[in-house]
Amino acid sequence: MADEDDNGFGEWGGYFEAKKSKLEEQFAAASDPFRKSNLFQGISIFVNGLTNPSANELKQIMMVHGGIYHHYERPHTKFIIASNLPDVKVRNMNTSKIISAQYIVDCLENKRVLDYKPYLLYTNQKTTQPRLHFGKGKNTSRTNESMAVPKSETAAEPPLVEPVEADLSNILNNLQQVVATSPKNETAAKAAVEVSVISNNSARTAVDPAFLSEFYKNSRLHHIATLGAGFKQYVCELRQANGGKPFPKRDELRSVLSCDQVMNMSAASVLYIMHIDMDCFFVSVGLRSHPEWRGLPIAVTHSKGGNAATDVPVHPQADRQAELKLFAERFEHQLHDNIRADKVRSGFDKKMSLSEIASCSYEARAKGIRNGMFVGQALKLCPELKTIPYDFEGYKEVAFALYDTVAQYTLNIEAVSCDEMFVDLTDLVEDLQVDVMSFVAHLREEVRNKTGCPCSAGVGTNKLLARMATKRAKPDGQYLLGPGTDVLGYMAPTALETLPGVGSSLRHKLEQAGLRNCADVQRTSLQTLESVVGKKLALTLYENCRGIDTRPLVYEQKRKTVSAEVNYGIRFTNNSECETFLRQLSAEVTTRLTDIKRKAKSIGLKVMVRAAEAPIEASKFMGHGVCDTINKSFILAHATDDVNVITSHVLRLMKESGLPPHELRGIGIHLSKLSEATEVKKDNVLLQMFEKMSEKRKGEPTVEVHEEPEPTVFKEKENDLEFKKPQDLPSVWDTVGWKNSANKSLDKSPVNVSDRLGNTTIDMEVFAQLPEYIRREVLENMDEHLIARSSGHSDRTRKNPIGGRRSSMPCPPSSLPRMENNCSTFPVPKDADGPLELLRAVKPTTAALMLNGLQNHLLGSNYKSMLADWVSNEQYPNPTDILMINSKLSELAQSKQMGRIYDIMKHLCRLIKKKRDNVCEWHMAYKVIEESVQHQLMAIESYMLKLPDTISCVICHKM
Amino acid sequence: MQSEYADDIHLEALEVILNHILYVRGIYPAQIFKKRRIYNTPIFVSIYPPLNTYLAGVLRSARELLCRRELKCFEILLYHSENTPIESYMLQIEQLEPEAARQPAQDPHLIEYEQHLRAALYKLSERLKPLPRLPGNCQFKVHLHTTQTAFVEFSHEAQYQEFPWLQAETPQQMEARSGTVSLLPLVAVDNVGLKMQARIFG
């Protein structure tokens, strides 16, 4: 510092600072005369290393177009232009501003400042990480690489680097899609032209239409899960195809093993369950093509391993430390899963790869590497660890070979996963009269010969013991936990977590109670256990720890759920992207559903949302980070496999969740309550009945208005309403009248009902068993469906005021004069005669009835006349009608139509006061209605309604 | 309709209803109100300067909250002694984003809107008529229902400092004390996004 002060440049911050500033000034002064445009106004560049166009050319461009060229990198330098930087340099720099020289060229060409993101030279994605390639097959990708050769920016590089570079710019484009808030940017397309044809639409996020298929092609969980499910199906198919035929292989075996006939018959009654499991399935399959690596520590993972895995560039927005803390906390406190918490703690270090190890060889396990560990952490433990990629085709091949081999001898197989199954050998051993273990040895040998992979098998008297025996047998061995062995002693040291159904949280609970292994539980009484984990679980635990397992083998397993879930690469920017993706996912899940020929009744949507405290970008590239999971589901009325139905429900569920699309990190659709597609539901008679009725309805022609003598009368209504022709009206009255009588007195006039029902498809027995309200619904529906069908049975003499609220004007034509006489508020004009005038009064609600049979008519504008009819026509109120009013009012209350309730109550009160002032029954009716309404409102709004009027009758007040 | 205009229009409705209630319920002597024509309806509006200043302050704050979409409910509380409210008029404001956006096409001159408000004002008068007369010497105050964050933010705004708001007791506390409360539905103007109910205490 002292030197610099001495040299007199102190006030400029030292010599070099002064020099840099001076150079800048010189540059500005020199460029002034040449300036043609201000294209690069405010943009400063620093060229590092060899570029194309060269540093000099770039300098000139900047001069001419108003930019600034820095001779030295300065803190305010906006971009560093480079074509290739050595690792050391990159490490010391913020990679977010290193771009390729092509950017300047393209800006110039387009005459505007483009988005620089597609030109970023280094992003947080490792070039060695396997990529999802969208929209291109193998062939196109090859052409891309060859197309990239004439690319200018890598001209200085040896051609070897080409594919990497091509990939890199691919990544850049992808990353741009992720990072940029405005993903649709032409710049991406522009850059892509130079590099590869597809890279402009090769988004890695779920926004891309091809995302889903590409995702499922690479998702290991998906492959493993579908393989497992597939084998359950496969066993089913094999069993159905076999149909009790003998197994020819058994005879073959009999001759081979005949010498071993040392079985005693007494043991024949003993169950022999074999659990067979491939040893490090993924690894051993992978090693088939690399036998030279046998004996080395091997891991199967997406990551390429080596240096790459310990030095992954980190996304600028990702905050590993924060995420680590969150993950660890969640695992510990919510799941009590210390293992996972530790894994996150030790694996989230700096720049280590977050790829998980799917499977590792026994040599690797000896070094402390475990399945599910992060590759970065594993490499720390064992630097010489060899990683191999997934080989899904190989897994399939080997798994089929395994299943086929076992199926030659018996079909009593319970598939667990692609490399693991339970086999009931009891019948086989009895048939062959061989020692069970010699058969197992033979089988294992055969599997090894066919697949080239080792497997282990355990035999026990139940599933649990078989599995326990396999643990002892591994690797590449077999073990018998026969009837004679000390099961208790064998189970004693077993950790509780290895038992089926014991997960991390249950283990935590048991640990709190001081129970760590089976021996601890064996010493505990059932009662104590019950107090810790509950009755059902306690019994299972109690038995399992003693080697007792009552679960039978399930040979023909039916799928209970079908689902599709993606929680990688979900980065939406708007709702429409999200919707498109949901549509695709719905289609995917529906395909899976139809593939297994089932229909689903329950649709569930699982959404992972970025936890509020989690960083925006997850540490794992495009991973989901720390999330909150939200589940929503909907039960359908009928099981369906219609993609449209499923899609619409999924979209609705998503909409209801109201989650912002950019916070979504994972989406899954789960279909459950599956039923056979062909299965006819026998238990749901009611449903069938309604279905039949709606079929009928379709067959019925709708009656149009156009034959109307005076169409203008009807035109006042909404245009699309349909009306009955006047000549059809009598039948309307018929049904209404009939319905009313049926409603009121089902037992009093059963003839009515059965007469009517005789014409329909309704089963009387079923009908009689229905609850009251459903009976009413059925009858109402029938009115709609059968309205054109006149039964000839009429009840014209019957007064039916409350039916009037359904079809507004209750009275049949014959009773019209009487009505006019005694009803002063009746809305029909006094000069009215003939059905047409009547129709005018009927019109609004009839129309509404036809539109929607269940619409609340108290909402209509003519509720006053309805109420007036009711009060004036009935000497005494009918209880059914009161109930109807009540239910309609409660509907209003539910929909918070307080104003309307107020009006109705007020009007009703006045009507009763005016017309039925001396009929206490009416007063009581009003009181009942009022009380029920107030009660309803109290429940909904927690307030009573302030009603302006009350009926104060001295007589009934006393009652 | 731009949202700021929409807010001003809503605010005007609030102002009219507030004045109307004060007049109809006789909180102030009728002499201080002057008949004006608003929404093509005669409305009595206060001309009493101190009251007007107070109302202006209330409405200015309400407008700020309205603009921020933070105003849930505009409550006018009529009371005789401080802790025993007699009537409370709750104007629930529902933000009708999609509807409001649709409005200019459907109702460019706000004729529908005016008609709805006009109908609402008449209905209000009609429904308030049967209520018993208030005892003399009644007072009124206004509660703005909002979120706590909005309240905190709001009270830090320099320009609203001269008209400070205090946090009122929550409705639950009030209800717990008052005996019987009944609800009087007054106005529900769906396409305006306004719903009004009165709670009658006692």
PDB file of C-alpha atoms in Angstrom, chain A residues 201-293:
ATOM      1  CA  ASN A 201     -37.450 -26.893 -27.637  1.00  0.00           C
ATOM      2  CA  SER A 202     -35.474 -29.239 -25.464  1.00  0.00           C
ATOM      3  CA  ALA A 203     -36.704 -27.916 -22.180  1.00  0.00           C
ATOM      4  CA  ARG A 204     -35.896 -30.159 -19.329  1.00  0.00           C
ATOM      5  CA  THR A 205     -38.802 -28.957 -17.313  1.00  0.00           C
ATOM      6  CA  ALA A 206     -42.245 -30.443 -17.303  1.00  0.00           C
ATOM      7  CA  VAL A 207     -43.321 -27.604 -19.555  1.00  0.00           C
ATOM      8  CA  ASP A 208     -42.074 -29.592 -22.490  1.00  0.00           C
ATOM      9  CA  PRO A 209     -44.702 -31.809 -24.101  1.00  0.00           C
ATOM     10  CA  ALA A 210     -42.276 -34.694 -24.424  1.00  0.00           C
ATOM     11  CA  PHE A 211     -41.196 -34.409 -20.841  1.00  0.00           C
ATOM     12  CA  LEU A 212     -43.396 -37.113 -19.485  1.00  0.00           C
ATOM     13  CA  SER A 213     -42.395 -39.882 -21.830  1.00  0.00           C
ATOM     14  CA  GLU A 214     -38.742 -38.950 -21.472  1.00  0.00           C
ATOM     15  CA  PHE A 215     -39.083 -38.815 -17.720  1.00  0.00           C
ATOM     16  CA  TYR A 216     -40.627 -42.219 -17.487  1.00  0.00           C
ATOM     17  CA  LYS A 217     -37.973 -43.617 -19.762  1.00  0.00           C
ATOM     18  CA  ASN A 218     -35.313 -42.597 -17.258  1.00  0.00           C
ATOM     19  CA  SER A 219     -36.963 -42.714 -13.876  1.00  0.00           C
ATOM     20  CA  ARG A 220     -35.504 -45.588 -11.931  1.00  0.00           C
ATOM     21  CA  LEU A 221     -38.278 -45.632  -9.363  1.00  0.00           C
ATOM     22  CA  HIS A 222     -40.773 -45.926 -12.141  1.00  0.00           C
ATOM     23  CA  HIS A 223     -38.947 -48.824 -13.726  1.00  0.00           C
ATOM     24  CA  ILE A 224     -38.494 -50.690 -10.522  1.00  0.00           C
ATOM     25  CA  ALA A 225     -42.092 -50.157  -9.466  1.00  0.00           C
ATOM     26  CA  THR A 226     -43.626 -51.073 -12.786  1.00  0.00           C
ATOM     27  CA  LEU A 227     -41.443 -54.138 -13.047  1.00  0.00           C
ATOM     28  CA  GLY A 228     -42.626 -55.282  -9.639  1.00  0.00           C
ATOM     29  CA  ALA A 229     -46.259 -54.632 -10.442  1.00  0.00           C
ATOM     30  CA  GLY A 230     -45.764 -56.249 -13.791  1.00  0.00           C
ATOM     31  CA  PHE A 231     -44.570 -59.463 -12.216  1.00  0.00           C
ATOM     32  CA  LYS A 232     -47.560 -59.628  -9.930  1.00  0.00           C
ATOM     33  CA  GLN A 233     -49.635 -59.514 -13.068  1.00  0.00           C
ATOM     34  CA  TYR A 234     -47.321 -61.969 -14.774  1.00  0.00           C
ATOM     35  CA  VAL A 235     -47.782 -64.533 -12.016  1.00  0.00           C
ATOM     36  CA  CYS A 236     -51.538 -64.120 -12.330  1.00  0.00           C
ATOM     37  CA  GLU A 237     -51.375 -64.707 -16.042  1.00  0.00           C
ATOM     38  CA  LEU A 238     -49.132 -67.722 -15.672  1.00  0.00           C
ATOM     39  CA  ARG A 239     -51.501 -69.238 -13.154  1.00  0.00           C
ATOM     40  CA  GLN A 240     -54.506 -68.664 -15.331  1.00  0.00           C
ATOM     41  CA  ALA A 241     -52.736 -70.089 -18.350  1.00  0.00           C
ATOM     42  CA  ASN A 242     -51.521 -73.127 -16.486  1.00  0.00           C
ATOM     43  CA  GLY A 243     -54.876 -74.204 -15.105  1.00  0.00           C
ATOM     44  CA  GLY A 244     -53.643 -77.119 -13.014  1.00  0.00           C
ATOM     45  CA  LYS A 245     -51.439 -78.768 -15.587  1.00  0.00           C
ATOM     46  CA  PRO A 246     -48.485 -80.782 -14.217  1.00  0.00           C
ATOM     47  CA  PHE A 247     -45.005 -79.327 -14.270  1.00  0.00           C
ATOM     48  CA  PRO A 248     -42.820 -81.321 -16.696  1.00  0.00           C
ATOM     49  CA  LYS A 249     -39.716 -79.900 -15.090  1.00  0.00           C
ATOM     50  CA  ARG A 250     -40.602 -81.607 -11.854  1.00  0.00           C
ATOM     51  CA  ASP A 251     -40.124 -85.046 -13.427  1.00  0.00           C
ATOM     52  CA  GLU A 252     -36.795 -83.995 -14.774  1.00  0.00           C
ATOM     53  CA  LEU A 253     -35.822 -82.822 -11.379  1.00  0.00           C
ATOM     54  CA  ARG A 254     -37.091 -85.971  -9.778  1.00  0.00           C
ATOM     55  CA  SER A 255     -34.591 -88.030 -11.726  1.00  0.00           C
ATOM     56  CA  VAL A 256     -31.777 -85.634 -10.950  1.00  0.00           C
ATOM     57  CA  LEU A 257     -32.404 -85.502  -7.245  1.00  0.00           C
ATOM     58  CA  SER A 258     -33.703 -89.008  -6.779  1.00  0.00           C
ATOM     59  CA  CYS A 259     -30.663 -90.020  -4.809  1.00  0.00           C
ATOM     60  CA  ASP A 260     -31.494 -87.460  -2.157  1.00  0.00           C
ATOM     61  CA  GLN A 261     -34.656 -89.164  -1.032  1.00  0.00           C
ATOM     62  CA  VAL A 262     -34.018 -88.857   2.636  1.00  0.00           C
ATOM     63  CA  MET A 263     -37.246 -87.075   3.452  1.00  0.00           C
ATOM     64  CA  ASN A 264     -39.326 -88.465   6.232  1.00  0.00           C
ATOM     65  CA  MET A 265     -43.044 -88.321   5.663  1.00  0.00           C
ATOM     66  CA  SER A 266     -43.829 -86.697   8.958  1.00  0.00           C
ATOM     67  CA  ALA A 267     -42.353 -83.414   7.812  1.00  0.00           C
ATOM     68  CA  ALA A 268     -44.656 -83.352   4.827  1.00  0.00           C
ATOM     69  CA  SER A 269     -47.288 -81.514   6.799  1.00  0.00           C
ATOM     70  CA  VAL A 270     -44.847 -78.700   7.464  1.00  0.00           C
ATOM     71  CA  LEU A 271     -45.141 -75.591   5.332  1.00  0.00           C
ATOM     72  CA  TYR A 272     -42.100 -74.648   3.311  1.00  0.00           C
ATOM     73  CA  ILE A 273     -42.049 -71.057   2.206  1.00  0.00           C
ATOM     74  CA  MET A 274     -39.050 -69.979   0.204  1.00  0.00           C
ATOM     75  CA  HIS A 275     -37.953 -66.406  -0.155  1.00  0.00           C
ATOM     76  CA  ILE A 276     -35.678 -65.958  -3.117  1.00  0.00           C
ATOM     77  CA  ASP A 277     -33.869 -62.721  -3.760  1.00  0.00           C
ATOM     78  CA  MET A 278     -31.196 -61.726  -6.249  1.00  0.00           C
ATOM     79  CA  ASP A 279     -27.992 -60.435  -4.670  1.00  0.00           C
ATOM     80  CA  CYS A 280     -27.444 -56.739  -5.377  1.00  0.00           C
ATOM     81  CA  PHE A 281     -29.725 -57.131  -8.331  1.00  0.00           C
ATOM     82  CA  PHE A 282     -28.810 -53.980 -10.255  1.00  0.00           C
ATOM     83  CA  VAL A 283     -25.115 -54.469  -9.700  1.00  0.00           C
ATOM     84  CA  SER A 284     -25.005 -58.090 -10.696  1.00  0.00           C
ATOM     85  CA  VAL A 285     -27.058 -57.436 -13.803  1.00  0.00           C
ATOM     86  CA  GLY A 286     -24.755 -54.560 -14.666  1.00  0.00           C
ATOM     87  CA  LEU A 287     -21.702 -56.745 -14.120  1.00  0.00           C
ATOM     88  CA  ARG A 288     -22.809 -59.315 -16.658  1.00  0.00           C
ATOM     89  CA  SER A 289     -21.345 -57.119 -19.365  1.00  0.00           C
ATOM     90  CA  HIS A 290     -18.269 -56.268 -17.283  1.00  0.00           C
ATOM     91  CA  PRO A 291     -17.155 -59.480 -15.635  1.00  0.00           C
ATOM     92  CA  GLU A 292     -13.708 -57.945 -15.163  1.00  0.00           C
ATOM     93  CA  TRP A 293     -15.116 -55.628 -12.500  1.00  0.00           C
TER      94      TRP A 293
END
